[in-house]
Amino acid sequence: MHTRRVYINGRPRPSAGCTTMERENLENLIRWLKPGSNAQYVVMSEDDYDDRWKKWGLPDPGMM
C-alpha cells in the first residue's frame, strides 16, 4: 500500500498491482488499525463488494 502518485497533468499514475489511495485516506487507515485487532486486507471486485458489504459489516459503497 502506498499513496497515489500522479502525473504532472494531475492524472493518477498506474501502479504495478499495488493498492494506492490519497494520502489522507491512507493516514486515516493507519490510525484506524489497532495492534492485535486481527485486521485483514481483502481485495475483491466491485460486484463482490456490492454483494458482501452488508453481510460483512463493511462501509456502504455509496459512501465511498
Coordinates of N, CA, C and O in Angstrom, one line a residue:
M1 N 0.8 -1.2 0.0 CA 0.0 0.0 0.0 C 0.9 1.2 0.0 O 1.9 1.3 0.7
H2 N 0.5 2.2 -0.8 CA 1.2 3.5 -0.7 C 0.2 4.6 -1.3 O -0.9 4.3 -1.7
T3 N 0.7 5.8 -1.1 CA -0.1 6.9 -1.6 C -0.2 6.9 -3.1 O 0.7 6.4 -3.8
R4 N -1.2 7.5 -3.6 CA -1.4 7.5 -5.1 C -0.5 8.6 -5.6 O -0.3 9.7 -5.1
R5 N 0.2 8.2 -6.7 CA 1.1 9.1 -7.4 C 0.4 9.6 -8.6 O -0.4 8.9 -9.2
V6 N 0.7 10.8 -9.0 CA 0.1 11.4 -10.1 C 1.1 12.0 -11.1 O 2.2 12.3 -10.8
Y7 N 0.7 12.0 -12.4 CA 1.5 12.6 -13.4 C 1.4 14.1 -13.2 O 0.6 14.7 -12.5
I8 N 2.3 14.8 -13.9 CA 2.3 16.3 -13.9 C 1.0 16.9 -14.3 O 0.5 17.9 -13.7
N9 N 0.2 16.2 -15.2 CA -1.1 16.7 -15.6 C -2.2 16.4 -14.6 O -3.3 16.7 -14.8
G10 N -1.8 15.8 -13.5 CA -2.8 15.6 -12.4 C -3.5 14.2 -12.5 O -4.2 13.9 -11.5
R11 N -3.3 13.5 -13.5 CA -3.9 12.2 -13.6 C -3.2 11.1 -12.8 O -2.0 11.2 -12.7
P12 N -3.9 10.2 -12.2 CA -3.3 9.2 -11.4 C -2.4 8.3 -12.2 O -2.7 7.9 -13.3
R13 N -1.2 8.0 -11.7 CA -0.3 7.1 -12.4 C -0.7 5.6 -12.1 O -1.1 5.4 -11.0
P14 N -0.7 4.8 -13.1 CA -1.0 3.4 -12.8 C 0.1 2.8 -11.8 O 1.2 3.2 -11.8
S15 N -0.3 1.8 -11.1 CA 0.6 1.1 -10.2 C 0.9 -0.3 -10.8 O 0.3 -0.7 -11.8
A16 N 1.8 -1.0 -10.2 CA 2.2 -2.3 -10.6 C 1.4 -3.4 -9.8 O 1.9 -4.4 -9.4
G17 N 0.1 -3.1 -9.6 CA -0.7 -4.0 -8.8 C -0.8 -3.6 -7.3 O -1.4 -4.4 -6.6
C18 N -0.3 -2.5 -7.0 CA -0.3 -2.1 -5.6 C -1.7 -1.5 -5.3 O -2.5 -1.1 -6.2
T19 N -2.0 -1.4 -4.0 CA -3.2 -0.7 -3.6 C -2.7 0.8 -3.3 O -1.8 1.0 -2.5
T20 N -3.3 1.7 -4.0 CA -3.0 3.1 -3.8 C -4.2 3.9 -3.3 O -5.3 3.5 -3.6
M21 N -3.9 5.0 -2.6 CA -5.0 5.8 -2.2 C -4.5 7.2 -1.8 O -3.3 7.4 -1.7
E22 N -5.4 8.2 -1.7 CA -5.0 9.5 -1.3 C -4.3 9.5 0.0 O -4.7 8.6 0.9
R23 N -3.3 10.4 0.2 CA -2.6 10.4 1.5 C -3.5 10.4 2.7 O -3.3 9.7 3.7
E24 N -4.5 11.3 2.7 CA -5.4 11.4 3.8 C -6.1 10.1 4.2 O -6.2 9.7 5.3
N25 N -6.5 9.4 3.1 CA -7.2 8.1 3.4 C -6.2 7.1 3.9 O -6.6 6.3 4.8
L26 N -5.0 7.0 3.4 CA -4.0 6.1 4.0 C -3.7 6.4 5.4 O -3.6 5.5 6.3
E27 N -3.5 7.7 5.7 CA -3.3 8.1 7.1 C -4.5 7.7 8.0 O -4.3 7.2 9.2
N28 N -5.7 7.9 7.6 CA -6.9 7.5 8.3 C -6.9 6.0 8.6 O -7.2 5.5 9.7
L29 N -6.5 5.2 7.6 CA -6.5 3.8 7.7 C -5.5 3.4 8.7 O -5.7 2.5 9.6
I30 N -4.3 4.0 8.7 CA -3.2 3.6 9.7 C -3.7 4.0 11.1 O -3.5 3.2 12.0
R31 N -4.3 5.1 11.3 CA -4.8 5.5 12.6 C -5.9 4.5 13.1 O -6.0 4.2 14.3
W32 N -6.7 4.0 12.1 CA -7.8 3.2 12.5 C -7.3 1.8 12.9 O -8.0 1.2 13.8
L33 N -6.3 1.3 12.3 CA -5.7 0.0 12.7 C -5.3 -0.1 14.1 O -4.6 0.9 14.6
K34 N -5.6 -1.1 14.8 CA -5.1 -1.3 16.2 C -4.3 -2.6 16.3 O -4.7 -3.6 15.8
P35 N -3.2 -2.5 17.0 CA -2.4 -3.7 17.3 C -3.3 -4.8 17.9 O -4.1 -4.5 18.8
G36 N -3.2 -6.0 17.4 CA -4.0 -7.1 18.0 C -5.4 -7.2 17.5 O -6.2 -8.1 18.0
S37 N -5.8 -6.4 16.6 CA -7.2 -6.4 16.1 C -7.5 -7.5 15.1 O -8.6 -7.7 14.8
N38 N -6.5 -8.1 14.6 CA -6.7 -9.2 13.6 C -7.3 -8.6 12.4 O -8.1 -9.2 11.7
A39 N -7.0 -7.3 12.0 CA -7.5 -6.7 10.8 C -7.0 -7.5 9.6 O -5.9 -8.0 9.6
Q40 N -7.8 -7.6 8.6 CA -7.4 -8.3 7.4 C -7.6 -7.4 6.2 O -8.6 -6.6 6.1
Y41 N -6.8 -7.6 5.2 CA -6.8 -6.9 3.9 C -7.4 -7.8 2.9 O -6.8 -8.9 2.6
V42 N -8.5 -7.4 2.2 CA -9.1 -8.2 1.2 C -9.3 -7.4 -0.1 O -9.7 -6.3 0.0
V43 N -8.9 -8.1 -1.2 CA -9.1 -7.4 -2.5 C -10.3 -8.2 -3.2 O -10.2 -9.4 -3.2
M44 N -11.2 -7.5 -3.7 CA -12.3 -8.1 -4.4 C -12.9 -7.2 -5.4 O -12.6 -6.0 -5.4
S45 N -13.6 -7.8 -6.3 CA -14.2 -6.9 -7.4 C -15.4 -6.1 -6.8 O -15.9 -6.3 -5.7
E46 N -15.7 -5.1 -7.6 CA -16.8 -4.2 -7.2 C -18.1 -5.0 -7.0 O -18.9 -4.8 -6.1
D47 N -18.4 -5.9 -7.9 CA -19.6 -6.7 -7.8 C -19.6 -7.6 -6.5 O -20.6 -7.7 -5.9
D48 N -18.4 -8.2 -6.2 CA -18.3 -9.0 -5.0 C -18.6 -8.1 -3.7 O -19.2 -8.5 -2.8
Y49 N -18.0 -6.8 -3.7 CA -18.2 -5.9 -2.6 C -19.7 -5.6 -2.5 O -20.2 -5.6 -1.4
D50 N -20.3 -5.3 -3.6 CA -21.7 -4.9 -3.6 C -22.5 -6.1 -3.0 O -23.5 -5.9 -2.3
D51 N -22.1 -7.3 -3.2 CA -22.8 -8.5 -2.7 C -22.6 -8.8 -1.3 O -23.4 -9.3 -0.6
R52 N -21.4 -8.4 -0.7 CA -21.0 -8.8 0.6 C -20.9 -7.7 1.7 O -20.8 -8.0 2.8
W53 N -21.0 -6.4 1.3 CA -20.7 -5.3 2.3 C -21.7 -5.4 3.5 O -21.2 -5.2 4.6
K54 N -22.9 -5.6 3.3 CA -23.8 -5.7 4.4 C -23.6 -6.9 5.3 O -23.5 -6.8 6.5
K55 N -23.4 -8.1 4.6 CA -23.1 -9.3 5.4 C -21.8 -9.2 6.2 O -21.8 -9.8 7.3
W56 N -20.9 -8.6 5.7 CA -19.5 -8.5 6.4 C -19.4 -7.2 7.2 O -18.4 -7.0 7.8
G57 N -20.4 -6.3 7.3 CA -20.3 -5.1 8.1 C -19.3 -4.1 7.5 O -18.7 -3.4 8.3
L58 N -19.2 -4.1 6.2 CA -18.3 -3.1 5.6 C -19.0 -1.8 5.3 O -20.2 -1.7 5.3
P59 N -18.2 -0.7 5.0 CA -18.8 0.6 4.7 C -19.7 0.5 3.5 O -19.4 -0.3 2.5
D60 N -20.8 1.2 3.5 CA -21.7 1.3 2.4 C -20.9 1.8 1.2 O -20.3 2.9 1.2
P61 N -21.0 1.1 0.0 CA -20.3 1.5 -1.1 C -20.7 2.9 -1.7 O -19.9 3.5 -2.3
G62 N -21.9 3.3 -1.4 CA -22.4 4.6 -1.8 C -21.7 5.7 -1.1 O -21.8 6.9 -1.5
M63 N -21.1 5.4 0.1 CA -20.4 6.5 0.9 C -18.9 6.6 0.5 O -18.3 7.5 1.1
M64 N -18.4 5.8 -0.4 CA -17.0 5.9 -0.7 C -16.8 6.6 -2.0 O -17.6 6.8 -2.8

